[in-house]
Short mmCIF file of C-alpha atoms in Angstrom, two decimals:
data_model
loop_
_atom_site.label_atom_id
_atom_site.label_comp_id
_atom_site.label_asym_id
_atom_site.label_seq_id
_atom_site.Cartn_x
_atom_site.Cartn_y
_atom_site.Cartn_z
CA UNK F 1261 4.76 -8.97 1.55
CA UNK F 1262 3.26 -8.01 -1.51
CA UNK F 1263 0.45 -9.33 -3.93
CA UNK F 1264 -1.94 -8.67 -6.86
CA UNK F 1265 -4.81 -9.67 -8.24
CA UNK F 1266 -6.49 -11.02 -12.08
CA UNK F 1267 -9.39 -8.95 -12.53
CA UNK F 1268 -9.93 -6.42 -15.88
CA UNK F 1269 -9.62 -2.80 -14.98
CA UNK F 1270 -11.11 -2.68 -11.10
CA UNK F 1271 -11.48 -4.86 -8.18
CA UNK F 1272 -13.75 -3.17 -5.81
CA UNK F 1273 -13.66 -4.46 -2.01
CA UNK F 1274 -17.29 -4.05 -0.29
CA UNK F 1275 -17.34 -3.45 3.33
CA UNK F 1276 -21.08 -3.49 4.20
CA UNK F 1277 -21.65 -1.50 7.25
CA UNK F 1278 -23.35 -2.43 10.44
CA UNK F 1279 -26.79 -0.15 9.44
CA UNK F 1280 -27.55 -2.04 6.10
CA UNK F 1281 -28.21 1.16 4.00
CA UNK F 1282 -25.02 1.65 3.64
CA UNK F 1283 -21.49 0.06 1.68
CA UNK F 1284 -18.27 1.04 1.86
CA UNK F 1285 -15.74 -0.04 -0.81
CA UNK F 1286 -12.11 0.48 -1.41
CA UNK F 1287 -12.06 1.12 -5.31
CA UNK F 1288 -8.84 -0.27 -6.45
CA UNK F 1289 -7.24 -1.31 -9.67
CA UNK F 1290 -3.66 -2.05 -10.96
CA UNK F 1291 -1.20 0.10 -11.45
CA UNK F 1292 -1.13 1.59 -14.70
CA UNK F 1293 2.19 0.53 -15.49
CA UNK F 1294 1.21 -3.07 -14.84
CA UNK F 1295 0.26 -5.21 -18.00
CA UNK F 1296 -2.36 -6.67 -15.65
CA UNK F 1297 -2.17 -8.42 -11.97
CA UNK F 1298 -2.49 -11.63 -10.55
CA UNK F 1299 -3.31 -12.49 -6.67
CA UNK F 1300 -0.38 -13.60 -4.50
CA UNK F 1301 -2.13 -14.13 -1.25
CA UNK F 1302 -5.12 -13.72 0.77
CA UNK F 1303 -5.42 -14.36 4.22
CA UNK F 1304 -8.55 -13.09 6.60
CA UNK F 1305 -7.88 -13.64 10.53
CA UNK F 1306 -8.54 -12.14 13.98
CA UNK F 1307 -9.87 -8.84 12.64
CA UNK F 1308 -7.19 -8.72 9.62
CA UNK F 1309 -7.94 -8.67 5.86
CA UNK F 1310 -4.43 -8.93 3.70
CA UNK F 1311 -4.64 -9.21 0.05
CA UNK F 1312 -1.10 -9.00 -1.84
CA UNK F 1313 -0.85 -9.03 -6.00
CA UNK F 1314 1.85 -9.29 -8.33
CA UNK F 1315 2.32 -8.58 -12.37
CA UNK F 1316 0.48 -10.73 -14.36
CA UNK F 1317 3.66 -11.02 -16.11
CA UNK F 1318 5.92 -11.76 -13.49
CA UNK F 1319 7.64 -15.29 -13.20
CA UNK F 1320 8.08 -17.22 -9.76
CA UNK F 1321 7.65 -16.76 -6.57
CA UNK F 1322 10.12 -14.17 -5.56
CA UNK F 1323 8.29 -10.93 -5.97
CA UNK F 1324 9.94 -8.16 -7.79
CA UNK F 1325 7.00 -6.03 -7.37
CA UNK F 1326 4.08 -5.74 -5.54
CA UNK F 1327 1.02 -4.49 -4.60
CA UNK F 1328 -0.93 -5.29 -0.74
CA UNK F 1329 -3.60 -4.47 1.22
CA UNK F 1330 -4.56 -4.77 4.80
CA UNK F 1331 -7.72 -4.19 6.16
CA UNK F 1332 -7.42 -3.61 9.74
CA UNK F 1333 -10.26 -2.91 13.09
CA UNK F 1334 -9.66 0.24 13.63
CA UNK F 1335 -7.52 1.14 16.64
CA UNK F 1336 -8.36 4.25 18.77
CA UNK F 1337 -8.99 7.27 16.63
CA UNK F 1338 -5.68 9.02 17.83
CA UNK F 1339 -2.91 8.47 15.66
CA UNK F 1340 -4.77 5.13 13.87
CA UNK F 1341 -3.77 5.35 10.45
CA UNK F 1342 0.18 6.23 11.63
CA UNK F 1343 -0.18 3.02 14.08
CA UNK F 1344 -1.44 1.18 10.85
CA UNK F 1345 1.60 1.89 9.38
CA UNK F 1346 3.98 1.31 11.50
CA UNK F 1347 2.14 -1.93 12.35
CA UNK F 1348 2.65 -2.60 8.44
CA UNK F 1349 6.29 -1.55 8.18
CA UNK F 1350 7.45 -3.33 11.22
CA UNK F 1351 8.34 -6.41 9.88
CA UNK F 1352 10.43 -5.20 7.14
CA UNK F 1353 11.91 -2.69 9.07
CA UNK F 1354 13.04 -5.42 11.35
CA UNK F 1355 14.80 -7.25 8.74
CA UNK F 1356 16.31 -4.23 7.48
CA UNK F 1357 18.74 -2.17 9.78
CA UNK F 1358 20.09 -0.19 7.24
CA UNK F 1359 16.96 2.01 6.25
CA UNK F 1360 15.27 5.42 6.31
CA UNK F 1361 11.83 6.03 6.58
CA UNK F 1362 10.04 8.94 4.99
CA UNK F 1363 7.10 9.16 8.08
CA UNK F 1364 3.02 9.39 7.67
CA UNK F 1365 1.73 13.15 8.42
CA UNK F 1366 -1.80 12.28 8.89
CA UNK F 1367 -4.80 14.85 7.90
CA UNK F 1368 -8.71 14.62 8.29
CA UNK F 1369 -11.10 15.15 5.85
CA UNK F 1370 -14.91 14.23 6.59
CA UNK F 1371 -14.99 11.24 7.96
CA UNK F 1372 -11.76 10.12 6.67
CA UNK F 1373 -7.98 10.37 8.60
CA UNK F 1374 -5.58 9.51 5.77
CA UNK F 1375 -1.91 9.52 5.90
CA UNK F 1376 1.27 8.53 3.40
CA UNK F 1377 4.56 6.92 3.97
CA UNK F 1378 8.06 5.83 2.41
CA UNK F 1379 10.42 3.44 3.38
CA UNK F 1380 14.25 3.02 1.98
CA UNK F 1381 15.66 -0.50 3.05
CA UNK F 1382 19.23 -0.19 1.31
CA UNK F 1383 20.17 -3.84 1.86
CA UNK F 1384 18.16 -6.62 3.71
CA UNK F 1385 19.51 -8.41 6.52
CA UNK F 1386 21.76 -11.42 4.72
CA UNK F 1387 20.59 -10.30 1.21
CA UNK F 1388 21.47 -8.93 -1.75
CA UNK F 1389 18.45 -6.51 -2.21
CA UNK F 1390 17.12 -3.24 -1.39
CA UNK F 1391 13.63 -2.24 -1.64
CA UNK F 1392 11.47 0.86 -2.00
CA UNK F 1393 7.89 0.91 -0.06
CA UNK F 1394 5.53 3.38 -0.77
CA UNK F 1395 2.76 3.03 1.83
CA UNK F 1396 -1.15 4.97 1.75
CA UNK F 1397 -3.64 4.94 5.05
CA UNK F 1398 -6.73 5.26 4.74
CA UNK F 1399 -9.26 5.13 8.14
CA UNK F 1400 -12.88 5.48 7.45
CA UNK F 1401 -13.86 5.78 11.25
CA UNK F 1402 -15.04 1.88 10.51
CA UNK F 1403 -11.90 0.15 9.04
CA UNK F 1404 -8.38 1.12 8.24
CA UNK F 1405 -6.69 0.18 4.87
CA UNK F 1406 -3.43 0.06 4.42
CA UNK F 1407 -2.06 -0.06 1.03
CA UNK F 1408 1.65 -0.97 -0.01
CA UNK F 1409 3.25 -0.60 -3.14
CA UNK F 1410 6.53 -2.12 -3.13
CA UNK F 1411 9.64 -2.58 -5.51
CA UNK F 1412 13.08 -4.66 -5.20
CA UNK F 1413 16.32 -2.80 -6.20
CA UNK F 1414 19.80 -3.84 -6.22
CA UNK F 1415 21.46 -2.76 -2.95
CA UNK F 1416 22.04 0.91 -2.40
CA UNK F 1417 23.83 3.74 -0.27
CA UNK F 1418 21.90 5.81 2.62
CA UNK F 1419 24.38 8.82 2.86
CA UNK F 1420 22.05 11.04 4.92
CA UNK F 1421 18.43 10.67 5.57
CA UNK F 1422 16.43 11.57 2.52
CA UNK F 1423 19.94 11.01 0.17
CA UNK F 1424 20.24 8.02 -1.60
CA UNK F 1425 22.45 6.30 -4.03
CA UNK F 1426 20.95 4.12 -6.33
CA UNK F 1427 22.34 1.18 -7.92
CA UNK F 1428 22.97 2.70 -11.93
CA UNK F 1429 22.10 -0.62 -13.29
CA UNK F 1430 18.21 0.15 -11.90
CA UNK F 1431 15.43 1.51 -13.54
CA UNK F 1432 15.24 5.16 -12.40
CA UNK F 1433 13.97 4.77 -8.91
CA UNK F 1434 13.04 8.11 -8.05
CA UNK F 1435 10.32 7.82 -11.51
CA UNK F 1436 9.08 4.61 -9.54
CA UNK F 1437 8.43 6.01 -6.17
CA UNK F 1438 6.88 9.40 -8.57
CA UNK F 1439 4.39 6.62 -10.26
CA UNK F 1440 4.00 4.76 -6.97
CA UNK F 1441 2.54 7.69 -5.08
CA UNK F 1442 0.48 9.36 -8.10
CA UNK F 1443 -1.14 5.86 -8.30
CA UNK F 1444 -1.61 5.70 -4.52
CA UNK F 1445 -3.32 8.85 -4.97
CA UNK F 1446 -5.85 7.56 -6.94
CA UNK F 1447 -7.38 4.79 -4.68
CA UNK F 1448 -10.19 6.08 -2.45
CA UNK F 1449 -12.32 4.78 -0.11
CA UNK F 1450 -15.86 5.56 -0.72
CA UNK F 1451 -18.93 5.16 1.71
CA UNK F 1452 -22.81 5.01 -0.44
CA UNK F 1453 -25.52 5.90 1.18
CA UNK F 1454 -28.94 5.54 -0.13
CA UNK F 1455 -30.28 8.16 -2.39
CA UNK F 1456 -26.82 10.41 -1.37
CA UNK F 1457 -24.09 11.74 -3.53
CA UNK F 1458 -20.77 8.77 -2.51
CA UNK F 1459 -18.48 10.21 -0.05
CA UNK F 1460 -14.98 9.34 -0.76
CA UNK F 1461 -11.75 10.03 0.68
CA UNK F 1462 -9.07 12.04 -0.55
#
């Protein structure tokens, strides 16, 4: 569940408010590992915004790596941006009953609630592949984004929770999932305000 998107260097998402002096815009761009990205899939229902992108280079329809985003009402302020999660993860953790899951330790700062998660599927459910999710939340007391960076691996062992065995024919995983969350780390959620200094989240 995972998507990407052709535009140069940044795609901003505007979210005008419901007082029009005011925008607020997810500032997002590829990964900087990515040659470039191409959309996967949009879809915009019952309160939902999901956007999913790809590598421009990548062939087919299977992805091998991806990156989403879901836009989400947000639910009541207590525990939203875990809830968001959760509500993102659910599906794959379904279809994966061999996995471990790193969990979101939300924090508040301003007007923002932001949380991060991981999640280790070793094999899928009649598969032969693993994957590696590395999940951001971001509620602005308006809407909640949810963004997913995810990677396929060959199958791997869950000895203990938070001890993995990777397949040796991978790329290093653990350098992914390092990448993954610095570039996480770098999308922010930013509200403008007329003739005010942007407040963005962490």
């Amino acid at each position: 569940m995972h998507v990407r998107l052709v535009l140069l260097l940044v795609a901003v998402l505007p979210l005008c408010s419901a007082f029009g002096q005011e925008r607020e815009d997810l500032r997002i761009q590829a990964p900087p590992t990515w040659v470039g990205w191409k959309k996967a899939a949009e879809q915009k229902k019952d309160g939902l915004e999901f956007t999913a992108w790809v590598p421009l280079d990548q062939e087919g329809s299977a992805w091998k790596e991806s990156v989403t985003l879901a836009i989400l009402d947000p639910s009541p302020p207590v525990d939203a941006v875990t809830n968001a999660i959760r509500l993102t993860l659910g599906a794959t953790a379904k279809a994966c009953p061999q996995s471990n899951v790193v969990p979101p330790k939300p924090r508040s700062e301003g007007i923002f609630t932001l949380a991060y998660a991981q999640f280790y599927c070793s094999r899928f459910q009649g598969r032969n592949v693993g994957e590696l999710t590395f999940v951001k939340a971001i509620s602005s007391g308006r809407r909640i984004y949810v963004i997913s960076m995810m990677k396929r691996v060959k199958p791997f062992e869950i000895r203990a929770p938070g001890a993995f065995e990777f397949s040796p024919d991978d790329e290093d995983p653990v350098s992914w999932l390092s990448a993954a969350g610095n570039y996480l780390g770098t999308l922010k959620v930013c509200v403008s305000r007329q003739e005010k200094e942007d407040v963005c989240s962490p």
